[in-house]
């Protein structure tokens, strides 16, 4: 069964600190992996997308990594800001143009001043 | 200004009532999707449509219905058969399967 597991479930950090969120998946055959940011009460917004051949992708203070061999991804947030408080969702798509990606449950991040 | 819109932002349903959630996109995307989000859970697929006049059931289609008469629009009806409709509903669109899905702002449905 295709699954995406995220850890930790929730995380609290102080403003200015770095943090790393984890995503493990069993989706196969793999096409791509996306990280989304979802602010409370809003729709998710795509942060990064990585295909099989990519192992690092940055978007400002967000850096995603992918190890396709171990089926693991991480999202590293540098110098956190209060606006980083949100849920971060890992989404994995099957190859072959599947319309049904597999969503993780998300990691809830709270950044305190 | 391209994007995907949902209305209303909040919707209240009475017992036995059908309600319809609106979703419109001007991104010229072929595919559209409806998801349900409950606290502490991942997004669950209700219905999706790959092209106009075609749609398929997702994992939790029971108690819901959709139509896709226009490329830009994909309304979702929550019927009285859906016994636990309180949730946050998200609409999304994408160019093709496997491409990035762009989400609307969501509609929160509450039961009176």
Short mmCIF file of C-alpha atoms in Angstrom, two decimals:
data_model
loop_
_atom_site.label_atom_id
_atom_site.label_comp_id
_atom_site.label_asym_id
_atom_site.label_seq_id
_atom_site.Cartn_x
_atom_site.Cartn_y
_atom_site.Cartn_z
CA UNK A 1 0.00 0.00 0.00
CA UNK A 2 1.28 3.45 -0.94
CA UNK A 3 1.91 5.48 2.21
CA UNK A 4 3.57 8.73 3.25
CA UNK A 5 4.64 9.10 6.88
CA UNK A 6 5.74 12.43 8.33
CA UNK A 7 7.55 13.19 11.54
CA UNK A 8 7.36 14.79 13.96
CA UNK A 9 3.59 15.28 14.15
CA UNK A 10 4.17 18.67 15.74
CA UNK A 11 7.13 20.87 16.53
CA UNK A 12 7.66 24.04 18.54
CA UNK A 13 10.78 26.15 18.00
CA UNK A 14 12.00 29.63 18.84
CA UNK A 15 12.19 32.31 16.21
CA UNK A 16 15.55 32.34 14.46
CA UNK A 17 16.25 28.65 15.03
CA UNK A 18 16.55 26.02 12.30
CA UNK A 19 14.47 22.87 12.07
CA UNK A 20 14.12 19.76 9.91
CA UNK A 21 10.95 17.90 9.04
CA UNK A 22 10.99 14.30 7.83
CA UNK A 23 8.99 12.39 5.23
CA UNK A 24 9.24 8.64 4.54
CA UNK A 25 7.27 7.07 1.72
CA UNK A 26 6.51 3.67 0.24
CA UNK A 27 4.94 5.00 -2.97
CA UNK A 28 6.07 3.02 -6.00
CA UNK A 29 6.75 3.53 -8.85
CA UNK A 30 7.91 7.00 -7.81
CA UNK A 31 7.49 10.10 -9.96
CA UNK A 32 7.97 13.16 -7.78
CA UNK A 33 7.75 14.49 -4.25
CA UNK A 34 6.37 17.85 -3.23
CA UNK A 35 6.39 19.81 -0.02
CA UNK A 36 3.42 22.09 0.62
CA UNK A 37 2.94 24.76 3.28
CA UNK A 38 -0.58 25.19 4.67
CA UNK A 39 -1.38 28.18 6.85
CA UNK A 40 -4.25 27.70 9.29
CA UNK A 41 -7.59 27.95 7.52
CA UNK A 42 -6.00 28.32 4.08
CA UNK A 43 -5.25 26.06 1.14
CA UNK A 44 -1.82 24.41 0.76
CA UNK A 45 0.82 26.17 -1.32
CA UNK A 46 3.59 24.30 -3.12
CA UNK A 47 7.12 24.97 -1.79
CA UNK A 48 9.31 22.52 -3.73
CA UNK A 49 9.07 19.64 -6.17
CA UNK A 50 11.72 16.98 -6.70
CA UNK A 51 11.96 14.19 -9.22
CA UNK A 52 13.92 10.95 -8.94
CA UNK A 53 17.19 12.45 -10.16
CA UNK A 54 17.16 15.49 -7.87
CA UNK A 55 18.45 15.30 -4.33
CA UNK A 56 18.29 18.94 -3.23
CA UNK A 57 15.94 21.82 -4.01
CA UNK A 58 15.85 25.23 -2.35
CA UNK A 59 13.19 27.90 -2.14
CA UNK A 60 14.49 30.80 -0.07
CA UNK A 61 14.95 29.61 3.51
CA UNK A 62 13.38 26.24 2.66
CA UNK A 63 15.64 23.40 1.46
CA UNK A 64 14.24 20.00 0.57
CA UNK A 65 16.33 16.86 0.16
CA UNK A 66 15.43 13.55 -1.41
CA UNK A 67 17.05 10.13 -1.08
CA UNK A 68 15.20 7.98 -3.60
CA UNK A 69 17.12 4.87 -2.56
CA UNK A 70 15.94 4.99 1.05
CA UNK A 71 12.65 6.70 0.09
CA UNK A 72 13.19 9.57 2.49
CA UNK A 73 12.85 13.32 2.17
CA UNK A 74 13.46 16.19 4.54
CA UNK A 75 12.50 19.85 4.62
CA UNK A 76 14.98 22.12 6.36
CA UNK A 77 13.91 25.59 7.45
CA UNK A 78 16.69 28.05 8.15
CA UNK A 79 16.45 31.03 10.51
CA UNK A 80 12.76 30.45 11.23
CA UNK A 81 10.30 33.34 11.27
CA UNK A 82 6.91 33.67 12.95
CA UNK A 83 5.30 33.40 9.51
CA UNK A 84 6.72 29.88 9.16
CA UNK A 85 4.11 28.71 11.66
CA UNK A 86 2.00 26.37 9.55
CA UNK A 87 1.42 22.75 8.62
CA UNK A 88 3.93 21.24 6.18
CA UNK A 89 2.63 18.46 3.99
CA UNK A 90 4.66 15.92 2.02
CA UNK A 91 2.99 14.63 -1.16
CA UNK A 92 4.28 11.82 -3.38
CA UNK A 93 3.06 11.05 -6.90
CA UNK A 94 3.19 7.82 -8.85
CA UNK A 95 4.84 7.68 -12.23
CA UNK A 96 2.75 7.38 -15.36
CA UNK A 97 0.80 10.60 -14.87
CA UNK A 98 -1.32 9.42 -11.94
CA UNK A 99 -4.02 11.86 -10.89
CA UNK A 100 -4.06 10.59 -7.31
CA UNK A 101 -1.03 11.61 -5.23
CA UNK A 102 -0.51 10.27 -1.72
CA UNK A 103 -0.59 12.87 1.04
CA UNK A 104 1.14 12.73 4.40
CA UNK A 105 -0.73 13.95 7.47
CA UNK A 106 1.57 16.91 7.84
CA UNK A 107 3.84 18.35 10.51
CA UNK A 108 2.45 21.25 12.50
CA UNK A 109 5.17 23.82 13.15
CA UNK A 110 4.81 26.60 15.70
CA UNK A 111 7.45 29.32 15.84
CA UNK A 112 7.50 31.27 19.10
CA UNK A 113 8.99 34.76 19.46
CA UNK B 1 -5.07 37.48 -11.91
CA UNK B 2 -4.95 33.70 -12.34
CA UNK B 3 -6.00 31.34 -9.61
CA UNK B 4 -8.56 29.07 -8.08
CA UNK B 5 -11.43 30.37 -5.98
CA UNK B 6 -13.88 28.70 -3.64
CA UNK B 7 -17.10 30.02 -2.17
CA UNK B 8 -18.45 30.48 0.33
CA UNK B 9 -15.68 30.64 2.94
CA UNK B 10 -18.09 29.31 5.60
CA UNK B 11 -21.23 27.26 5.00
CA UNK B 12 -23.83 26.04 7.45
CA UNK B 13 -25.95 23.00 6.76
CA UNK B 14 -29.15 21.96 8.47
CA UNK B 15 -30.12 18.33 9.02
CA UNK B 16 -31.40 16.71 5.83
CA UNK B 17 -30.25 19.57 3.62
CA UNK B 18 -28.10 19.37 0.49
CA UNK B 19 -25.51 22.12 0.07
CA UNK B 20 -23.26 22.99 -2.87
CA UNK B 21 -19.69 24.25 -2.65
CA UNK B 22 -18.39 26.28 -5.55
CA UNK B 23 -14.95 25.94 -7.16
CA UNK B 24 -13.77 27.99 -10.13
CA UNK B 25 -10.36 28.17 -11.80
CA UNK B 26 -8.95 30.36 -14.56
CA UNK B 27 -5.64 28.52 -14.88
CA UNK B 28 -6.84 26.64 -17.99
CA UNK B 29 -6.25 23.37 -16.14
CA UNK B 30 -7.87 20.18 -17.37
CA UNK B 31 -7.92 18.38 -14.03
CA UNK B 32 -9.81 19.38 -10.90
CA UNK B 33 -10.12 17.74 -7.49
CA UNK B 34 -12.10 17.88 -4.24
CA UNK B 35 -10.49 16.97 -0.93
CA UNK B 36 -11.78 16.80 2.60
CA UNK B 37 -9.52 17.72 5.53
CA UNK B 38 -10.29 16.80 9.14
CA UNK B 39 -8.16 17.85 12.13
CA UNK B 40 -5.04 15.71 12.48
CA UNK B 41 -5.71 13.88 9.23
CA UNK B 42 -4.23 14.12 5.78
CA UNK B 43 -6.20 15.29 2.78
CA UNK B 44 -8.65 12.68 1.54
CA UNK B 45 -9.81 12.63 -2.08
CA UNK B 46 -13.57 12.87 -2.63
CA UNK B 47 -13.83 13.18 -6.42
CA UNK B 48 -11.60 14.20 -9.28
CA UNK B 49 -12.12 15.11 -12.91
CA UNK B 50 -9.51 14.68 -15.62
CA UNK B 51 -11.51 16.50 -18.28
CA UNK B 52 -14.84 18.20 -18.89
CA UNK B 53 -17.90 15.94 -18.60
CA UNK B 54 -15.90 13.22 -16.86
CA UNK B 55 -15.22 12.52 -13.19
CA UNK B 56 -14.18 9.64 -10.95
CA UNK B 57 -14.80 8.74 -7.33
CA UNK B 58 -12.02 9.12 -4.83
CA UNK B 59 -11.57 7.35 -1.52
CA UNK B 60 -14.57 8.90 0.28
CA UNK B 61 -17.18 9.69 -2.40
CA UNK B 62 -20.21 8.38 -0.49
CA UNK B 63 -22.62 11.17 0.36
CA UNK B 64 -21.12 13.58 -2.19
CA UNK B 65 -21.81 14.38 -5.84
CA UNK B 66 -20.07 16.53 -8.46
CA UNK B 67 -20.49 17.81 -12.00
CA UNK B 68 -18.02 19.05 -14.59
CA UNK B 69 -20.02 20.82 -17.27
CA UNK B 70 -17.40 23.52 -17.83
CA UNK B 71 -13.61 23.39 -17.76
CA UNK B 72 -13.49 26.22 -15.25
CA UNK B 73 -16.00 24.88 -12.73
CA UNK B 74 -16.24 21.80 -10.52
CA UNK B 75 -18.99 22.21 -7.89
CA UNK B 76 -19.35 19.74 -5.03
CA UNK B 77 -22.71 18.88 -3.49
CA UNK B 78 -22.78 17.51 0.04
CA UNK B 79 -25.97 15.50 0.24
CA UNK B 80 -28.07 14.57 3.25
CA UNK B 81 -26.61 11.05 2.94
CA UNK B 82 -23.28 12.39 4.25
CA UNK B 83 -23.77 11.90 7.98
CA UNK B 84 -20.61 13.63 9.15
CA UNK B 85 -20.09 16.57 6.80
CA UNK B 86 -18.35 18.94 9.21
CA UNK B 87 -14.89 19.48 7.71
CA UNK B 88 -12.66 21.81 5.71
CA UNK B 89 -13.15 21.26 1.96
CA UNK B 90 -10.37 22.04 -0.49
CA UNK B 91 -10.63 22.26 -4.26
CA UNK B 92 -7.54 21.94 -6.45
CA UNK B 93 -6.60 21.93 -10.12
CA UNK B 94 -3.67 20.74 -12.19
CA UNK B 95 -2.66 20.66 -15.82
CA UNK B 96 -2.37 16.89 -16.07
CA UNK B 97 -1.94 13.94 -13.75
CA UNK B 98 1.26 14.07 -11.74
CA UNK B 99 1.63 17.84 -12.09
CA UNK B 100 1.54 20.30 -9.22
CA UNK B 101 -1.93 20.78 -7.79
CA UNK B 102 -2.95 24.34 -7.03
CA UNK B 103 -5.38 24.70 -4.15
CA UNK B 104 -8.18 27.12 -3.46
CA UNK B 105 -8.63 28.87 -0.10
CA UNK B 106 -11.09 26.26 1.19
CA UNK B 107 -14.67 26.17 2.47
CA UNK B 108 -15.44 25.26 6.07
CA UNK B 109 -18.74 23.39 6.37
CA UNK B 110 -20.50 23.31 9.71
CA UNK B 111 -23.69 21.52 10.70
CA UNK B 112 -26.38 23.37 12.64
#
